Coordinates of C-alpha atoms and ligand atoms in Angstrom, one line a residue:
M1500 CA -38.0 -100.3 80.4
H1501 CA -34.8 -100.5 78.4
M1502 CA -35.3 -102.8 75.4
D1503 CA -32.5 -104.9 74.1
R1504 CA -33.8 -107.3 71.4
T1505 CA -32.7 -108.8 68.1
A1506 CA -34.7 -109.2 64.8
D1507 CA -33.6 -110.4 61.3
Y1508 CA -34.7 -107.0 59.7
V1509 CA -35.3 -103.7 61.4
V1510 CA -37.6 -101.4 59.3
V1511 CA -37.6 -97.8 60.5
G1512 CA -40.7 -95.9 59.6
A1513 CA -44.1 -97.5 59.2
G1514 CA -45.3 -95.0 56.4
S1515 CA -46.5 -95.7 53.0
A1516 CA -43.4 -97.8 52.1
G1517 CA -42.5 -99.1 55.3
C1518 CA -45.6 -101.0 56.3
V1519 CA -45.5 -102.6 52.9
L1520 CA -42.0 -103.8 53.1
A1521 CA -42.1 -104.9 56.6
K1522 CA -45.4 -107.1 56.1
R1523 CA -43.8 -108.5 52.7
L1524 CA -40.5 -109.4 54.8
A1525 CA -42.5 -111.0 57.6
E1526 CA -44.5 -112.9 55.0
S1527 CA -41.1 -114.7 54.2
G1528 CA -40.7 -116.1 57.7
A1529 CA -38.1 -113.7 58.8
D1530 CA -38.5 -112.0 62.1
V1531 CA -39.1 -108.3 61.4
V1532 CA -39.4 -105.3 63.7
L1533 CA -41.2 -102.3 62.3
V1534 CA -40.3 -99.2 64.4
E1535 CA -42.7 -95.9 64.1
A1536 CA -42.3 -92.7 65.8
G1537 CA -46.1 -91.9 65.7
G1538 CA -49.0 -93.6 67.5
S1539 CA -51.9 -95.8 66.3
D1540 CA -54.0 -94.9 63.2
R1541 CA -57.1 -96.4 64.7
T1542 CA -59.1 -93.0 64.8
A1543 CA -61.8 -91.8 62.7
L1544 CA -59.6 -88.8 61.9
V1545 CA -57.2 -90.8 59.8
R1546 CA -59.6 -93.8 58.7
K1547 CA -62.6 -91.7 57.4
P1548 CA -61.4 -90.0 54.3
G1549 CA -63.7 -86.9 54.4
L1550 CA -62.3 -86.0 57.9
I1551 CA -59.0 -85.0 56.3
A1552 CA -60.3 -81.5 55.7
I1553 CA -60.9 -81.1 59.3
F1554 CA -57.5 -82.3 60.2
H1555 CA -56.1 -79.7 58.1
N1556 CA -57.9 -76.9 59.4
V1557 CA -57.7 -77.4 63.0
P1558 CA -54.2 -77.0 64.3
Q1559 CA -54.9 -78.9 67.5
L1560 CA -56.0 -81.9 65.7
K1561 CA -53.1 -81.6 63.0
K1562 CA -50.5 -81.6 65.8
R1563 CA -51.4 -85.0 67.0
L1564 CA -50.3 -86.8 63.7
D1565 CA -47.9 -84.3 62.0
W1566 CA -44.4 -83.7 62.4
G1567 CA -45.0 -80.2 62.2
F1568 CA -42.2 -79.2 59.7
Y1569 CA -41.9 -75.9 57.9
S1570 CA -39.4 -75.1 55.1
A1571 CA -36.7 -72.7 55.5
P1572 CA -37.6 -69.3 54.2
Q1573 CA -37.9 -69.6 50.5
P1574 CA -36.1 -66.6 48.6
N1575 CA -38.2 -67.1 45.7
A1576 CA -41.3 -67.2 47.5
L1577 CA -41.3 -64.0 49.4
D1578 CA -39.3 -65.7 52.1
R1579 CA -42.4 -67.8 53.0
K1580 CA -41.9 -70.9 55.4
I1581 CA -44.1 -73.3 53.5
P1582 CA -45.6 -76.1 55.8
Q1583 CA -43.9 -79.3 55.2
T1584 CA -46.7 -81.7 56.6
R1585 CA -45.5 -85.3 57.3
G1586 CA -47.5 -88.0 59.0
R1587 CA -46.3 -89.1 62.3
V1588 CA -48.7 -91.9 62.8
L1589 CA -48.8 -95.6 61.8
G1590 CA -49.4 -95.3 57.9
G1591 CA -47.1 -92.1 57.8
S1592 CA -48.0 -89.8 55.3
G1593 CA -50.4 -92.0 53.9
S1594 CA -52.7 -91.9 56.8
I1595 CA -53.0 -88.1 56.4
N1596 CA -52.9 -87.7 52.7
G1597 CA -55.7 -87.0 50.0
L1598 CA -56.0 -90.6 49.1
L1599 CA -55.3 -90.0 45.5
F1600 CA -54.1 -92.8 43.8
V1601 CA -51.8 -92.2 40.7
R1602 CA -49.0 -94.4 39.5
G1603 CA -47.2 -91.7 37.4
H1604 CA -46.4 -91.9 33.7
R1605 CA -44.7 -95.1 32.5
R1606 CA -41.9 -93.0 31.1
N1607 CA -40.9 -91.8 34.6
Y1608 CA -39.7 -95.3 35.3
D1609 CA -38.2 -96.0 32.1
D1610 CA -36.2 -93.0 32.6
W1611 CA -34.7 -94.1 36.0
A1612 CA -33.8 -97.2 34.2
A1613 CA -32.0 -95.3 31.2
E1614 CA -30.0 -93.5 34.0
G1615 CA -28.7 -96.7 35.3
C1616 CA -31.4 -97.7 37.8
E1617 CA -31.5 -101.4 36.2
G1618 CA -34.8 -103.2 37.4
W1619 CA -36.8 -100.0 37.7
G1620 CA -38.1 -99.6 34.3
Y1621 CA -42.0 -99.6 34.1
D1622 CA -42.2 -103.1 33.0
D1623 CA -40.0 -104.0 36.1
V1624 CA -42.1 -102.0 38.6
L1625 CA -45.5 -103.2 37.1
P1626 CA -45.7 -106.6 38.9
S1627 CA -45.1 -104.5 42.1
F1628 CA -47.8 -102.1 41.3
R1629 CA -50.2 -104.9 40.4
R1630 CA -49.5 -106.8 43.6
M1631 CA -50.5 -104.0 45.9
E1632 CA -53.8 -103.2 44.5
N1633 CA -57.2 -104.5 44.5
W1634 CA -58.7 -102.4 41.5
E1635 CA -62.3 -102.0 41.3
D1636 CA -62.6 -103.1 37.6
G1637 CA -60.7 -106.3 38.4
A1638 CA -57.4 -107.5 37.0
T1639 CA -55.9 -106.7 33.5
D1640 CA -52.2 -106.9 32.1
L1641 CA -51.8 -103.5 33.6
R1642 CA -54.0 -103.5 36.7
G1643 CA -54.1 -105.7 39.8
A1644 CA -56.9 -107.3 41.8
G1645 CA -56.8 -109.2 45.0
G1646 CA -54.1 -107.0 46.5
P1647 CA -54.2 -105.1 49.9
I1648 CA -55.0 -101.7 48.8
Q1649 CA -58.5 -101.1 47.6
V1650 CA -58.5 -98.7 44.6
T1651 CA -61.7 -97.1 43.6
R1652 CA -63.0 -94.4 41.2
Q1653 CA -64.5 -91.2 42.9
R1654 CA -68.2 -91.3 42.3
D1655 CA -71.4 -89.3 42.6
L1656 CA -69.3 -86.3 41.2
T1657 CA -70.8 -82.8 41.6
P1658 CA -72.2 -81.4 38.7
A1659 CA -69.4 -78.7 38.8
S1660 CA -66.5 -81.4 38.6
E1661 CA -68.6 -83.1 35.8
A1662 CA -68.8 -79.8 33.8
F1663 CA -65.0 -79.2 34.6
L1664 CA -64.0 -82.6 33.1
E1665 CA -65.9 -81.9 29.8
A1666 CA -64.6 -78.3 29.6
M1667 CA -61.1 -79.4 30.3
A1668 CA -61.2 -82.1 27.5
D1669 CA -62.7 -79.8 25.0
T1670 CA -60.0 -76.6 25.9
A1671 CA -56.9 -78.8 26.1
G1672 CA -57.8 -80.9 23.3
V1673 CA -57.6 -84.3 25.3
K1674 CA -59.9 -87.2 25.5
R1675 CA -62.0 -88.2 28.4
N1676 CA -59.8 -91.0 29.9
D1677 CA -61.2 -93.7 32.0
D1678 CA -58.1 -95.0 33.5
Y1679 CA -55.0 -92.9 33.9
N1680 CA -53.2 -95.7 35.6
G1681 CA -53.9 -98.0 32.6
E1682 CA -52.5 -97.8 28.9
E1683 CA -52.4 -94.0 28.9
Q1684 CA -52.0 -91.2 31.4
E1685 CA -53.2 -88.3 29.2
G1686 CA -56.7 -87.0 29.5
A1687 CA -59.5 -85.6 31.7
S1688 CA -60.5 -88.3 34.3
I1689 CA -62.5 -89.3 37.3
F1690 CA -59.8 -89.6 40.2
Q1691 CA -58.9 -92.6 41.6
Q1692 CA -58.4 -93.1 45.4
S1693 CA -57.2 -95.6 47.8
A1694 CA -60.5 -95.9 49.7
H1695 CA -63.5 -98.1 49.7
D1696 CA -66.6 -98.4 51.7
G1697 CA -65.8 -95.2 53.8
L1698 CA -62.4 -96.5 54.9
R1699 CA -58.9 -95.0 53.9
Y1700 CA -56.7 -97.8 52.6
S1701 CA -53.3 -96.5 53.7
S1702 CA -50.5 -99.1 53.7
S1703 CA -51.3 -99.4 57.3
V1704 CA -54.8 -100.5 56.7
G1705 CA -54.0 -102.6 53.8
Y1706 CA -51.0 -104.5 55.2
L1707 CA -50.9 -104.2 58.9
D1708 CA -54.5 -104.6 60.2
D1709 CA -55.0 -108.1 61.3
H1710 CA -51.7 -109.3 59.8
G1711 CA -51.8 -112.3 62.2
L1712 CA -48.0 -112.7 61.8
D1713 CA -46.3 -113.4 65.1
N1714 CA -43.0 -112.7 63.5
L1715 CA -43.9 -109.2 62.7
T1716 CA -43.7 -106.7 65.8
V1717 CA -45.0 -103.4 65.3
L1718 CA -43.5 -100.5 67.8
T1719 CA -45.2 -97.5 68.0
K1720 CA -44.2 -93.9 69.8
A1721 CA -40.9 -95.0 69.3
T1722 CA -38.4 -92.7 67.5
V1723 CA -35.0 -93.9 66.2
G1724 CA -32.3 -91.7 67.0
R1725 CA -29.4 -93.4 65.1
V1726 CA -28.7 -96.5 62.9
V1727 CA -25.7 -98.1 64.7
V1728 CA -23.0 -98.6 62.1
R1729 CA -19.9 -100.6 63.2
D1730 CA -16.8 -101.4 61.0
G1731 CA -18.8 -100.3 58.0
R1732 CA -21.9 -102.5 58.8
A1733 CA -25.2 -101.5 60.1
T1734 CA -25.7 -103.4 63.1
G1735 CA -29.2 -102.1 64.6
V1736 CA -31.0 -99.1 65.7
E1737 CA -31.3 -97.1 68.7
I1738 CA -34.5 -95.9 70.0
V1739 CA -34.4 -92.7 71.7
D1740 CA -37.9 -92.0 73.1
G1741 CA -40.9 -93.6 74.4
K1742 CA -41.4 -96.8 76.5
D1743 CA -39.2 -99.0 74.2
R1744 CA -35.9 -97.2 74.4
G1745 CA -33.0 -99.1 73.8
T1746 CA -31.4 -101.1 70.9
I1747 CA -32.8 -103.5 68.3
H1748 CA -30.0 -105.5 66.5
A1749 CA -30.3 -106.5 63.0
T1750 CA -28.9 -109.8 62.1
Q1751 CA -29.7 -109.5 58.6
E1752 CA -30.2 -105.8 57.6
V1753 CA -31.7 -102.2 58.8
I1754 CA -34.0 -100.8 56.2
V1755 CA -34.7 -96.9 56.6
A1756 CA -38.2 -96.0 55.4
A1757 CA -38.5 -93.0 57.2
G1758 CA -39.7 -90.6 54.4
A1759 CA -38.0 -87.8 52.2
F1760 CA -37.2 -85.9 55.4
G1761 CA -36.9 -88.5 58.0
S1762 CA -34.6 -90.8 55.9
P1763 CA -32.0 -88.4 55.2
H1764 CA -32.1 -86.9 58.5
L1765 CA -31.6 -90.2 60.2
L1766 CA -28.8 -91.2 57.8
M1767 CA -26.9 -88.1 58.7
L1768 CA -27.5 -88.5 62.5
S1769 CA -25.8 -91.9 62.0
G1770 CA -22.8 -90.7 60.2
V1771 CA -24.0 -91.3 56.7
G1772 CA -23.8 -88.0 54.7
P1773 CA -21.9 -85.0 53.6
A1774 CA -18.6 -85.6 55.5
A1775 CA -18.0 -81.8 56.2
H1776 CA -21.5 -81.0 57.3
L1777 CA -21.7 -84.1 59.7
R1778 CA -18.3 -83.0 61.3
E1779 CA -19.5 -79.5 61.8
H1780 CA -22.2 -81.2 64.1
G1781 CA -19.5 -83.4 65.6
I1782 CA -20.9 -86.6 64.0
E1783 CA -18.3 -89.3 63.5
V1784 CA -18.3 -90.1 59.4
H1785 CA -19.2 -93.6 58.2
A1786 CA -19.8 -92.9 54.7
D1787 CA -19.4 -89.6 52.7
L1788 CA -22.5 -89.4 50.5
P1789 CA -24.7 -86.7 49.0
V1790 CA -27.5 -87.4 51.4
G1791 CA -30.3 -84.8 51.5
D1792 CA -29.4 -83.3 48.2
N1793 CA -31.8 -83.6 45.3
L1794 CA -34.8 -82.8 47.3
H1795 CA -37.6 -81.9 45.1
D1796 CA -41.5 -81.6 45.3
H1797 CA -44.4 -80.8 43.4
M1798 CA -46.1 -77.2 43.5
F1799 CA -49.5 -75.9 42.7
V1800 CA -51.4 -72.7 42.7
P1801 CA -54.9 -73.2 44.0
M1802 CA -57.7 -71.3 41.9
T1803 CA -61.2 -71.1 43.4
F1804 CA -64.3 -70.5 41.4
V1805 CA -67.6 -69.8 43.0
M1806 CA -70.2 -72.4 41.5
G1807 CA -73.3 -73.4 42.9
T1808 CA -73.2 -76.6 41.2
A1809 CA -70.3 -77.5 43.5
R1810 CA -72.7 -78.0 46.3
N1811 CA -70.3 -78.2 49.0
R1812 CA -69.9 -75.5 51.6
G1813 CA -67.0 -75.0 54.0
T1814 CA -69.3 -74.3 57.1
A1815 CA -69.2 -76.1 60.4
P1816 CA -72.8 -77.0 60.2
Y1817 CA -72.5 -78.5 56.7
F1818 CA -69.6 -80.5 58.1
A1819 CA -71.5 -81.7 61.2
S1820 CA -74.4 -82.7 59.1
G1821 CA -72.0 -84.6 56.7
L1822 CA -70.7 -86.4 59.6
L1823 CA -74.1 -87.4 61.1
K1824 CA -75.3 -88.6 57.4
E1825 CA -72.1 -90.6 57.3
W1826 CA -72.6 -92.2 60.6
T1827 CA -76.3 -92.9 60.2
R1828 CA -76.1 -94.2 56.6
G1829 CA -72.7 -94.1 55.1
G1830 CA -71.6 -93.6 51.4
T1831 CA -71.7 -89.6 51.7
W1832 CA -68.7 -87.5 50.4
M1833 CA -67.2 -88.1 53.5
A1834 CA -66.6 -91.6 52.8
R1835 CA -64.1 -90.6 49.8
S1836 CA -61.3 -88.3 48.9
V1837 CA -62.5 -84.7 48.9
F1838 CA -60.8 -84.6 45.3
E1839 CA -63.1 -85.6 42.4
A1840 CA -61.6 -84.8 38.9
V1841 CA -58.2 -84.7 37.4
G1842 CA -56.4 -83.7 34.1
F1843 CA -53.0 -84.8 32.7
V1844 CA -52.2 -82.3 29.9
R1845 CA -49.5 -80.9 28.0
S1846 CA -48.2 -77.2 28.3
P1847 CA -47.0 -75.5 25.2
Q1848 CA -43.5 -76.4 26.6
A1849 CA -44.3 -80.0 26.9
G1850 CA -42.6 -82.8 25.1
D1851 CA -44.6 -86.0 24.4
I1852 CA -45.9 -86.5 27.7
P1853 CA -48.2 -84.4 30.0
D1854 CA -46.3 -81.9 32.1
L1855 CA -49.2 -80.5 33.9
Q1856 CA -51.6 -82.1 36.1
I1857 CA -54.6 -80.3 37.1
H1858 CA -56.3 -81.1 40.4
A1859 CA -59.9 -80.4 41.2
L1860 CA -62.2 -80.5 44.1
P1861 CA -65.6 -79.0 44.7
W1862 CA -64.7 -76.9 47.9
S1863 CA -63.3 -73.7 48.5
Y1864 CA -59.5 -73.6 49.5
P1865 CA -57.7 -71.5 51.9
F1866 CA -56.3 -68.3 50.3
P1867 CA -53.8 -66.6 49.4
N1868 CA -51.9 -69.6 51.0
Q1869 CA -52.2 -71.8 54.1
D1870 CA -49.0 -70.1 55.4
A1871 CA -50.2 -66.7 55.1
P1872 CA -48.9 -64.4 57.8
T1873 CA -52.5 -63.3 58.3
R1874 CA -54.8 -66.0 59.2
H1875 CA -55.9 -67.4 55.6
K1876 CA -59.6 -66.9 54.4
V1877 CA -61.9 -69.9 53.5
D1878 CA -64.9 -68.8 51.5
K1879 CA -68.1 -70.5 52.7
R1880 CA -69.8 -70.6 49.3
P1881 CA -70.1 -73.6 47.2
A1882 CA -67.0 -73.3 45.0
L1883 CA -64.7 -75.5 42.6
T1884 CA -61.1 -75.2 43.5
I1885 CA -58.6 -76.0 40.6
M1886 CA -55.0 -76.4 41.1
P1887 CA -52.6 -76.5 38.1
T1888 CA -49.8 -78.5 39.2
L1889 CA -45.9 -78.5 38.1
I1890 CA -45.4 -82.2 37.9
Y1891 CA -41.6 -82.1 36.7
P1892 CA -40.0 -79.4 38.7
K1893 CA -36.5 -78.4 37.8
S1894 CA -35.6 -76.8 41.2
R1895 CA -33.8 -78.7 43.7
G1896 CA -33.1 -78.3 47.3
T1897 CA -31.6 -80.2 50.4
V1898 CA -32.3 -81.5 53.8
R1899 CA -29.6 -80.7 56.2
L1900 CA -29.2 -81.0 60.1
A1901 CA -30.0 -78.2 62.4
S1902 CA -28.3 -80.2 65.3
A1903 CA -27.0 -83.5 66.1
D1904 CA -29.9 -83.8 68.7
P1905 CA -32.2 -86.4 67.1
A1906 CA -35.1 -84.5 68.5
A1907 CA -34.3 -81.3 66.6
A1908 CA -36.1 -80.8 63.3
P1909 CA -34.1 -81.0 60.2
V1910 CA -33.5 -78.0 58.0
I1911 CA -35.7 -78.3 55.1
D1912 CA -34.9 -76.2 51.9
P1913 CA -36.9 -77.4 48.9
G1914 CA -35.3 -74.5 46.8
Y1915 CA -38.9 -73.8 45.5
L1916 CA -39.0 -71.7 42.3
T1917 CA -35.2 -71.4 41.9
E1918 CA -35.4 -72.7 38.4
P1919 CA -37.3 -69.8 36.4
D1920 CA -38.9 -72.6 34.1
D1921 CA -40.8 -73.7 37.2
A1922 CA -42.8 -70.4 37.4
R1923 CA -43.3 -70.3 33.7
L1924 CA -44.9 -73.7 33.7
L1925 CA -47.2 -72.7 36.6
L1926 CA -48.3 -69.7 34.8
D1927 CA -49.1 -71.6 31.8
G1928 CA -51.2 -74.0 33.9
I1929 CA -53.0 -70.8 35.3
E1930 CA -53.9 -69.5 31.9
L1931 CA -55.0 -72.9 30.9
V1932 CA -57.4 -73.1 34.0
R1933 CA -58.7 -69.6 33.1
E1934 CA -59.5 -70.9 29.6
I1935 CA -61.1 -73.9 30.7
M1936 CA -63.2 -71.9 33.1
A1937 CA -64.4 -69.6 30.2
N1938 CA -65.4 -72.5 28.0
R1939 CA -69.0 -72.6 27.1
L1940 CA -69.3 -76.3 28.8
I1941 CA -68.8 -74.6 32.3
A1942 CA -69.0 -70.8 32.1
G1943 CA -72.6 -70.6 32.5
D1944 CA -72.2 -72.1 36.0
V1945 CA -69.4 -70.0 37.2
T1946 CA -70.2 -66.8 39.3
A1947 CA -67.0 -65.5 39.9
E1948 CA -63.3 -66.2 40.1
L1949 CA -62.6 -65.8 43.9
S1950 CA -58.9 -66.6 44.0
P1951 CA -56.4 -65.5 42.6
G1952 CA -59.3 -63.1 41.2
P1953 CA -59.8 -60.1 39.1
E1954 CA -57.0 -58.2 40.9
F1955 CA -54.7 -60.4 38.8
P1956 CA -56.2 -60.4 35.4
D1957 CA -53.2 -61.6 33.4
R1958 CA -49.9 -63.2 33.0
A1959 CA -47.9 -60.1 34.1
T1960 CA -49.9 -59.5 37.2
M1961 CA -49.9 -63.3 38.0
A1962 CA -46.3 -63.7 37.7
R1963 CA -45.7 -61.0 40.3
E1964 CA -48.4 -62.7 42.8
L1965 CA -47.1 -66.4 42.1
P1966 CA -44.4 -66.3 44.8
N1967 CA -47.3 -65.6 47.3
R1968 CA -49.5 -68.3 46.1
A1969 CA -47.5 -71.3 44.6
T1970 CA -47.3 -74.0 47.4
T1971 CA -46.5 -77.6 48.1
V1972 CA -48.4 -80.5 47.0
Y1973 CA -46.6 -82.2 49.9
H1974 CA -44.7 -84.7 47.5
P1975 CA -41.2 -84.2 48.6
V1976 CA -38.9 -87.1 47.1
G1977 CA -35.3 -87.3 46.0
S1978 CA -33.3 -86.9 49.1
C1979 CA -31.5 -90.1 49.4
R1980 CA -31.2 -90.7 45.5
M1981 CA -30.8 -94.0 43.9
G1982 CA -28.4 -94.3 41.1
T1983 CA -25.2 -95.4 40.0
D1984 CA -23.0 -92.4 40.1
E1985 CA -21.4 -90.0 42.8
R1986 CA -24.8 -88.4 43.3
A1987 CA -26.3 -91.4 44.3
V1988 CA -26.8 -92.4 47.9
V1989 CA -28.3 -96.0 47.4
D1990 CA -27.7 -98.4 44.5
P1991 CA -30.5 -99.7 42.4
A1992 CA -30.9 -102.4 44.9
L1993 CA -31.5 -99.7 47.4
R1994 CA -28.2 -100.5 49.5
V1995 CA -26.6 -97.3 50.9
R1996 CA -23.2 -97.1 49.3
G1997 CA -20.1 -97.8 51.4
V1998 CA -22.2 -99.3 54.4
E1999 CA -23.1 -102.9 54.4
G2000 CA -26.7 -104.2 55.8
L2001 CA -28.2 -100.8 55.4
R2002 CA -30.9 -99.8 52.7
V2003 CA -33.3 -97.3 52.2
A2004 CA -36.8 -97.7 50.7
D2005 CA -39.3 -94.8 50.5
A2006 CA -40.0 -91.8 48.5
S2007 CA -36.5 -90.4 49.2
I2008 CA -34.9 -92.8 46.8
M2009 CA -36.5 -91.4 43.7
P2010 CA -34.0 -90.0 41.4
S2011 CA -36.5 -87.9 39.9
I2012 CA -40.2 -87.3 40.8
T2013 CA -42.9 -89.2 39.2
G2014 CA -45.6 -87.2 37.0
G2015 CA -48.6 -87.3 39.6
N2016 CA -49.2 -88.0 43.4
T2017 CA -46.5 -89.8 45.2
A2018 CA -48.3 -92.3 47.6
A2019 CA -48.7 -95.2 45.1
P2020 CA -45.1 -95.0 43.8
S2021 CA -44.1 -95.0 47.7
M2022 CA -46.1 -98.1 48.2
M2023 CA -44.6 -99.6 45.2
I2024 CA -41.5 -99.0 46.3
G2025 CA -42.2 -101.0 49.6
E2026 CA -43.2 -103.9 47.3
H2027 CA -40.3 -103.6 45.0
A2028 CA -37.7 -103.2 47.9
A2029 CA -39.1 -106.4 49.4
S2030 CA -38.7 -108.4 46.2
L2031 CA -35.3 -107.1 45.8
I2032 CA -34.2 -108.0 49.4
L2033 CA -36.0 -111.4 49.3
G2034 CA -34.4 -112.1 45.7
G2035 CA -37.8 -112.6 44.2
Ligands
LIG2161 C1 -51.1 -83.6 53.5 C2 -50.6 -84.5 52.6 C3 -51.4 -84.7 51.4 C4 -50.8 -85.7 50.6 N1 -51.9 -86.1 49.5 C5 -51.4 -87.3 48.7 C6 -52.3 -87.7 47.9 O1 -53.5 -87.5 47.8 N2 -52.0 -88.9 46.9 C7 -50.6 -89.3 47.0 O2 -50.4 -90.2 46.3 N3 -49.7 -88.7 47.8 C8 -50.1 -87.6 48.6 N4 -49.3 -87.3 49.5 C9 -48.0 -87.6 49.5 C10 -47.7 -89.1 50.0 O3 -48.7 -89.4 51.0 C11 -46.3 -89.3 50.6 O4 -45.5 -89.2 49.1 C12 -46.0 -90.8 50.8 O5 -46.9 -91.2 51.8 C13 -44.5 -90.8 51.2 O6 -44.4 -92.2 51.8 P1 -42.9 -92.7 52.5 O7 -43.2 -94.1 52.8 O8 -41.8 -92.2 51.8 O9 -43.0 -91.6 53.7 P2 -44.1 -91.5 55.1 O10 -45.4 -92.0 54.7 O11 -44.1 -89.9 55.3 O12 -43.4 -92.5 56.2 C14 -42.4 -92.1 57.0 C15 -42.6 -92.7 58.3 O13 -41.5 -92.7 59.0 C16 -41.7 -92.3 60.3 N5 -40.4 -91.8 60.9 C17 -39.7 -90.7 60.7 N6 -38.6 -90.6 60.9 C18 -38.6 -91.7 62.1 C19 -37.7 -92.0 63.3 N7 -36.7 -91.4 63.2 N8 -38.1 -93.3 64.0 C20 -39.3 -93.7 63.7 N9 -40.0 -93.4 62.7 C21 -39.9 -92.3 61.9 C22 -42.8 -91.2 60.2 O14 -43.4 -91.0 61.4 C23 -43.6 -91.8 59.0 O15 -44.7 -92.6 59.7 C24 -49.7 -86.1 50.4 C25 -48.9 -86.1 51.6 C26 -49.4 -85.2 52.6 C27 -48.6 -84.9 53.8

């Protein structure tokens, strides 16, 4: 059926940010259509937190919910094509992510404001963060209660994770921190997750389930191929596949929330982007802007240590019995994120805020990497995997068009490790993890370093191996940068420069990445965008 309909607002992409934004706009009484390329998220594969591990290890399942992107060959990573997993389902990447809930450091937002993004300092965004959450400890000046996203601490930690937290605090000289989303980020902490009672709280679950708003229409399996721009104004969107092909006209605005790859891709297909590049693809230029520049991402190097106290095993029978227990009595590890512990610590190069995030999960991780040319190995013994993570990368890359055909994937070149400081910091992180694991508070429980392992005993050997192991944390941001100078795609009100009636609201607008996982900041951007649009 060819669709031709009109709404006040059209939001493209029902991901972490888009679901939040569409719901908030509709609550104001406006007629809103939210358009999502993927399908329903009402499947246990998405909603049962622990099943994420199965999703990642079974390609047939992954294909159902993932866009299936890979990076361009990365010259500083042995020309590897690194998976750029992105959710293609209601809830977007927030439906397939690790559920970790991290706001980032308050300084990140203050830095955005200092660069000219007025209204985005931490005190400005704090109400948006508080509005979206229902924090298990209740409301404080800094934390929110009663919001749509349930935020809980991980619980029933394995002894391996407990020992890791103690050893990390002792080695890195940090304190145990009860709430890294509160007063202070630095320290050794139990991870917080957007999950409760065995249910993943993506923005789709939290904001769209049973929304009861007649003026909010959610279209699924509907890919937008172009934003229609006429006489310098966005007038609607064209849906190019699925049963709802046709045009949706917007009387107020089109807001693109298609993510760090989808948003720049769609803008360029619509004639908003680097003019010369668009002309190469025969696309009429409506605004010459640096769309797709400034792409950046976090990287980590997984390190796996055999530890009986990690308890969990990566075997099929272990998963099957986990599933059975979860379905019969609930409250098992399957009900929660697979990650348990985290540290925000300072490397020797750090200024006065942590520059390393240390993720830990009591499972063995694929090694040497998920994109290894030969099939990667996953050891079946109980193990603790620790990931020293570069949270302020200096390397920058691009998103570009491969073709003017909306069905063609964009060319994603994150430029991993192009800046030598990035590798240096990862090596500092690796050394710190080894020191932690040699600490008397944990060393007795560690049987072996499985990966990278004894073949890479020191900084020099690790420096050579790093390009084979460093990988994405799946946190791409920055490709439709917010700002006030010529590097900006959107202004601090998220309006696309030079096009009326068009905004971008998702992880792509971050001028620089936040110091931590990016889902909570993306949902905050959805909340904040709604306030900006509605003038609240
Ligand atoms: C495997 C994985 C693990 C992660 N783990 C964590 C974690 O534990 N904690 C954390 O904080 N962050 C994590 N992240 C990152 C986090 O989930 C993302 O930063 C966040 O979800 C980005 O939100 P977004 O709204 O910008 O984009 P997305 O959530 O990706 O939403 C974009 C949406 O737009 C849709 N779309 C794109 N193009 C079109 C189009 N042309 N037409 C219609 N629809 C379109 C997509 O299908 C998608 O639903 C992880 C990400 C991945 C992939």
